[in-house]
PDB file of C-alpha atoms in Angstrom:
ATOM      1  CA  MET A   1    -151.969  46.551 -44.198  1.00 53.00           C
ATOM      2  CA  GLU A   2    -152.667  49.752 -46.105  1.00 56.00           C
ATOM      3  CA  ALA A   3    -149.054  49.685 -47.294  1.00 58.00           C
ATOM      4  CA  LEU A   4    -150.008  46.791 -49.589  1.00 65.00           C
ATOM      5  CA  GLY A   5    -150.319  49.382 -52.294  1.00 73.00           C
ATOM      6  CA  PRO A   6    -153.357  50.909 -53.883  1.00 75.00           C
ATOM      7  CA  LYS A   7    -156.521  48.932 -53.431  1.00 78.00           C
ATOM      8  CA  PRO A   8    -157.532  47.347 -56.745  1.00 78.00           C
ATOM      9  CA  LYS A   9    -160.739  48.564 -58.342  1.00 84.00           C
ATOM     10  CA  GLY A  10    -163.752  46.518 -57.474  1.00 83.00           C
ATOM     11  CA  LYS A  11    -164.715  44.620 -54.357  1.00 87.00           C
ATOM     12  CA  PHE A  12    -161.386  43.833 -52.711  1.00 86.00           C
ATOM     13  CA  THR A  13    -160.314  43.578 -49.085  1.00 84.00           C
ATOM     14  CA  ALA A  14    -156.980  43.237 -47.293  1.00 85.00           C
ATOM     15  CA  HIS A  15    -156.109  39.672 -46.319  1.00 88.00           C
ATOM     16  CA  HIS A  16    -153.581  38.567 -43.672  1.00 91.00           C
ATOM     17  CA  ASP A  17    -151.661  35.457 -44.770  1.00 92.00           C
ATOM     18  CA  PHE A  18    -150.610  34.976 -41.135  1.00 95.00           C
ATOM     19  CA  ILE A  19    -154.022  34.437 -39.553  1.00 90.00           C
ATOM     20  CA  TRP A  20    -155.318  37.574 -37.826  1.00 89.00           C
ATOM     21  CA  ALA A  21    -157.141  35.566 -35.140  1.00 90.00           C
ATOM     22  CA  GLU A  22    -153.742  34.303 -33.950  1.00 95.00           C
ATOM     23  CA  LYS A  23    -151.978  37.686 -34.025  1.00 96.00           C
ATOM     24  CA  LYS A  24    -150.840  37.253 -30.384  1.00 97.00           C
ATOM     25  CA  TRP A  25    -149.341  33.839 -31.147  1.00 97.00           C
ATOM     26  CA  PHE A  26    -147.442  35.279 -34.110  1.00 97.00           C
ATOM     27  CA  ALA A  27    -146.343  38.305 -32.051  1.00 97.00           C
ATOM     28  CA  CYS A  28    -144.866  35.921 -29.459  1.00 96.00           C
ATOM     29  CA  HIS A  29    -142.847  34.474 -32.333  1.00 96.00           C
ATOM     30  CA  GLY A  30    -141.631  37.913 -33.459  1.00 96.00           C
ATOM     31  CA  ILE A  31    -144.061  38.378 -36.361  1.00 97.00           C
ATOM     32  CA  ASP A  32    -146.366  41.347 -36.939  1.00 96.00           C
ATOM     33  CA  VAL A  33    -149.314  40.000 -38.916  1.00 95.00           C
ATOM     34  CA  ASN A  34    -150.007  43.566 -40.113  1.00 92.00           C
ATOM     35  CA  ASP A  35    -146.703  43.775 -41.979  1.00 93.00           C
ATOM     36  CA  PRO A  36    -147.693  44.286 -45.638  1.00 90.00           C
ATOM     37  CA  ALA A  37    -145.173  41.610 -46.659  1.00 92.00           C
ATOM     38  CA  TYR A  38    -147.575  39.084 -45.129  1.00 93.00           C
ATOM     39  CA  GLY A  39    -150.750  40.339 -46.775  1.00 89.00           C
ATOM     40  CA  ARG A  40    -152.461  40.757 -50.112  1.00 87.00           C
ATOM     41  CA  TRP A  41    -155.574  42.200 -51.690  1.00 87.00           C
ATOM     42  CA  MET A  42    -158.325  39.660 -52.270  1.00 86.00           C
ATOM     43  CA  LYS A  43    -161.758  39.690 -53.807  1.00 85.00           C
ATOM     44  CA  LYS A  44    -164.206  40.112 -50.930  1.00 82.00           C
ATOM     45  CA  GLU A  45    -166.283  37.030 -51.742  1.00 77.00           C
ATOM     46  CA  GLU A  46    -163.243  34.755 -51.913  1.00 78.00           C
ATOM     47  CA  HIS A  47    -161.932  36.229 -48.672  1.00 75.00           C
ATOM     48  CA  ARG A  48    -165.253  35.592 -46.905  1.00 73.00           C
ATOM     49  CA  GLY A  49    -165.239  32.044 -48.234  1.00 69.00           C
ATOM     50  CA  TRP A  50    -161.830  31.272 -46.819  1.00 74.00           C
ATOM     51  CA  HIS A  51    -162.782  32.562 -43.392  1.00 71.00           C
ATOM     52  CA  GLY A  52    -166.422  31.668 -43.156  1.00 69.00           C
ATOM     53  CA  TRP A  53    -169.028  30.391 -45.545  1.00 56.00           C
ATOM     54  CA  ARG A  54    -166.828  27.583 -46.914  1.00 56.00           C
ATOM     55  CA  GLY A  55    -166.239  26.342 -43.398  1.00 58.00           C
ATOM     56  CA  GLY A  56    -163.407  28.646 -42.435  1.00 78.00           C
ATOM     57  CA  GLU A  57    -160.857  26.452 -44.190  1.00 85.00           C
ATOM     58  CA  PHE A  58    -158.112  29.112 -44.020  1.00 85.00           C
ATOM     59  CA  ASN A  59    -158.457  29.610 -40.266  1.00 87.00           C
ATOM     60  CA  ALA A  60    -158.728  25.862 -39.654  1.00 89.00           C
ATOM     61  CA  TRP A  61    -155.609  25.226 -41.761  1.00 91.00           C
ATOM     62  CA  TRP A  62    -153.504  27.590 -39.625  1.00 94.00           C
ATOM     63  CA  ASN A  63    -155.111  26.594 -36.311  1.00 94.00           C
ATOM     64  CA  GLU A  64    -154.401  22.923 -36.890  1.00 95.00           C
ATOM     65  CA  TRP A  65    -150.720  23.634 -37.506  1.00 97.00           C
ATOM     66  CA  ILE A  66    -150.405  26.036 -34.555  1.00 97.00           C
ATOM     67  CA  ALA A  67    -152.013  23.447 -32.248  1.00 97.00           C
ATOM     68  CA  GLN A  68    -149.279  20.966 -33.223  1.00 97.00           C
ATOM     69  CA  GLU A  69    -146.454  23.278 -32.149  1.00 96.00           C
ATOM     70  CA  PRO A  70    -143.769  21.269 -30.392  1.00 95.00           C
ATOM     71  CA  GLU A  71    -142.840  22.107 -26.812  1.00 95.00           C
ATOM     72  CA  ILE A  72    -139.629  23.770 -27.981  1.00 94.00           C
ATOM     73  CA  GLY A  73    -141.636  25.936 -30.374  1.00 96.00           C
ATOM     74  CA  TYR A  74    -141.453  26.421 -34.095  1.00 97.00           C
ATOM     75  CA  THR A  75    -138.383  28.061 -35.586  1.00 97.00           C
ATOM     76  CA  MET A  76    -138.701  31.165 -37.752  1.00 96.00           C
ATOM     77  CA  GLN A  77    -137.664  28.988 -40.692  1.00 97.00           C
ATOM     78  CA  GLU A  78    -140.555  26.596 -40.000  1.00 98.00           C
ATOM     79  CA  ILE A  79    -143.041  29.464 -39.668  1.00 98.00           C
ATOM     80  CA  PHE A  80    -141.949  31.069 -42.926  1.00 97.00           C
ATOM     81  CA  GLN A  81    -141.981  27.701 -44.679  1.00 98.00           C
ATOM     82  CA  LYS A  82    -145.594  27.381 -43.539  1.00 97.00           C
ATOM     83  CA  LEU A  83    -146.265  30.832 -45.046  1.00 95.00           C
ATOM     84  CA  VAL A  84    -144.950  29.541 -48.391  1.00 95.00           C
ATOM     85  CA  GLU A  85    -147.244  26.513 -48.069  1.00 95.00           C
ATOM     86  CA  CYS A  86    -150.135  28.836 -47.165  1.00 91.00           C
ATOM     87  CA  ARG A  87    -149.705  30.835 -50.343  1.00 89.00           C
ATOM     88  CA  GLN A  88    -149.626  27.618 -52.373  1.00 91.00           C
ATOM     89  CA  GLN A  89    -152.651  26.141 -50.606  1.00 89.00           C
ATOM     90  CA  PHE A  90    -154.583  29.418 -50.874  1.00 85.00           C
ATOM     91  CA  PRO A  91    -153.402  31.139 -54.060  1.00 84.00           C
ATOM     92  CA  ASP A  92    -154.397  34.624 -55.129  1.00 72.00           C
ATOM     93  CA  THR A  93    -157.898  34.962 -56.430  1.00 59.00           C
ATOM     94  CA  PRO A  94    -158.116  35.065 -60.229  1.00 45.00           C
TER      95      PRO A  94
END
């Protein structure tokens, strides 16, 4: 994730748009969650909110979708479409 580019000044942290907690699931689908193309810098407080104090809405959003995976599995196109939806649902912090 360090290849995201220089860390912005202030309280920022690296964020994985493909949920880190499911890195093995993504790896089984040919995706490295640590690829900088799937990450971004976020303000620390916003990042904590997505994963914790606001109920873990980011993790829950991904986990719900992963749990609905059909028996034949998701296609790469479906996974990357979900990434687009993720970035719309959880836009960059202002």
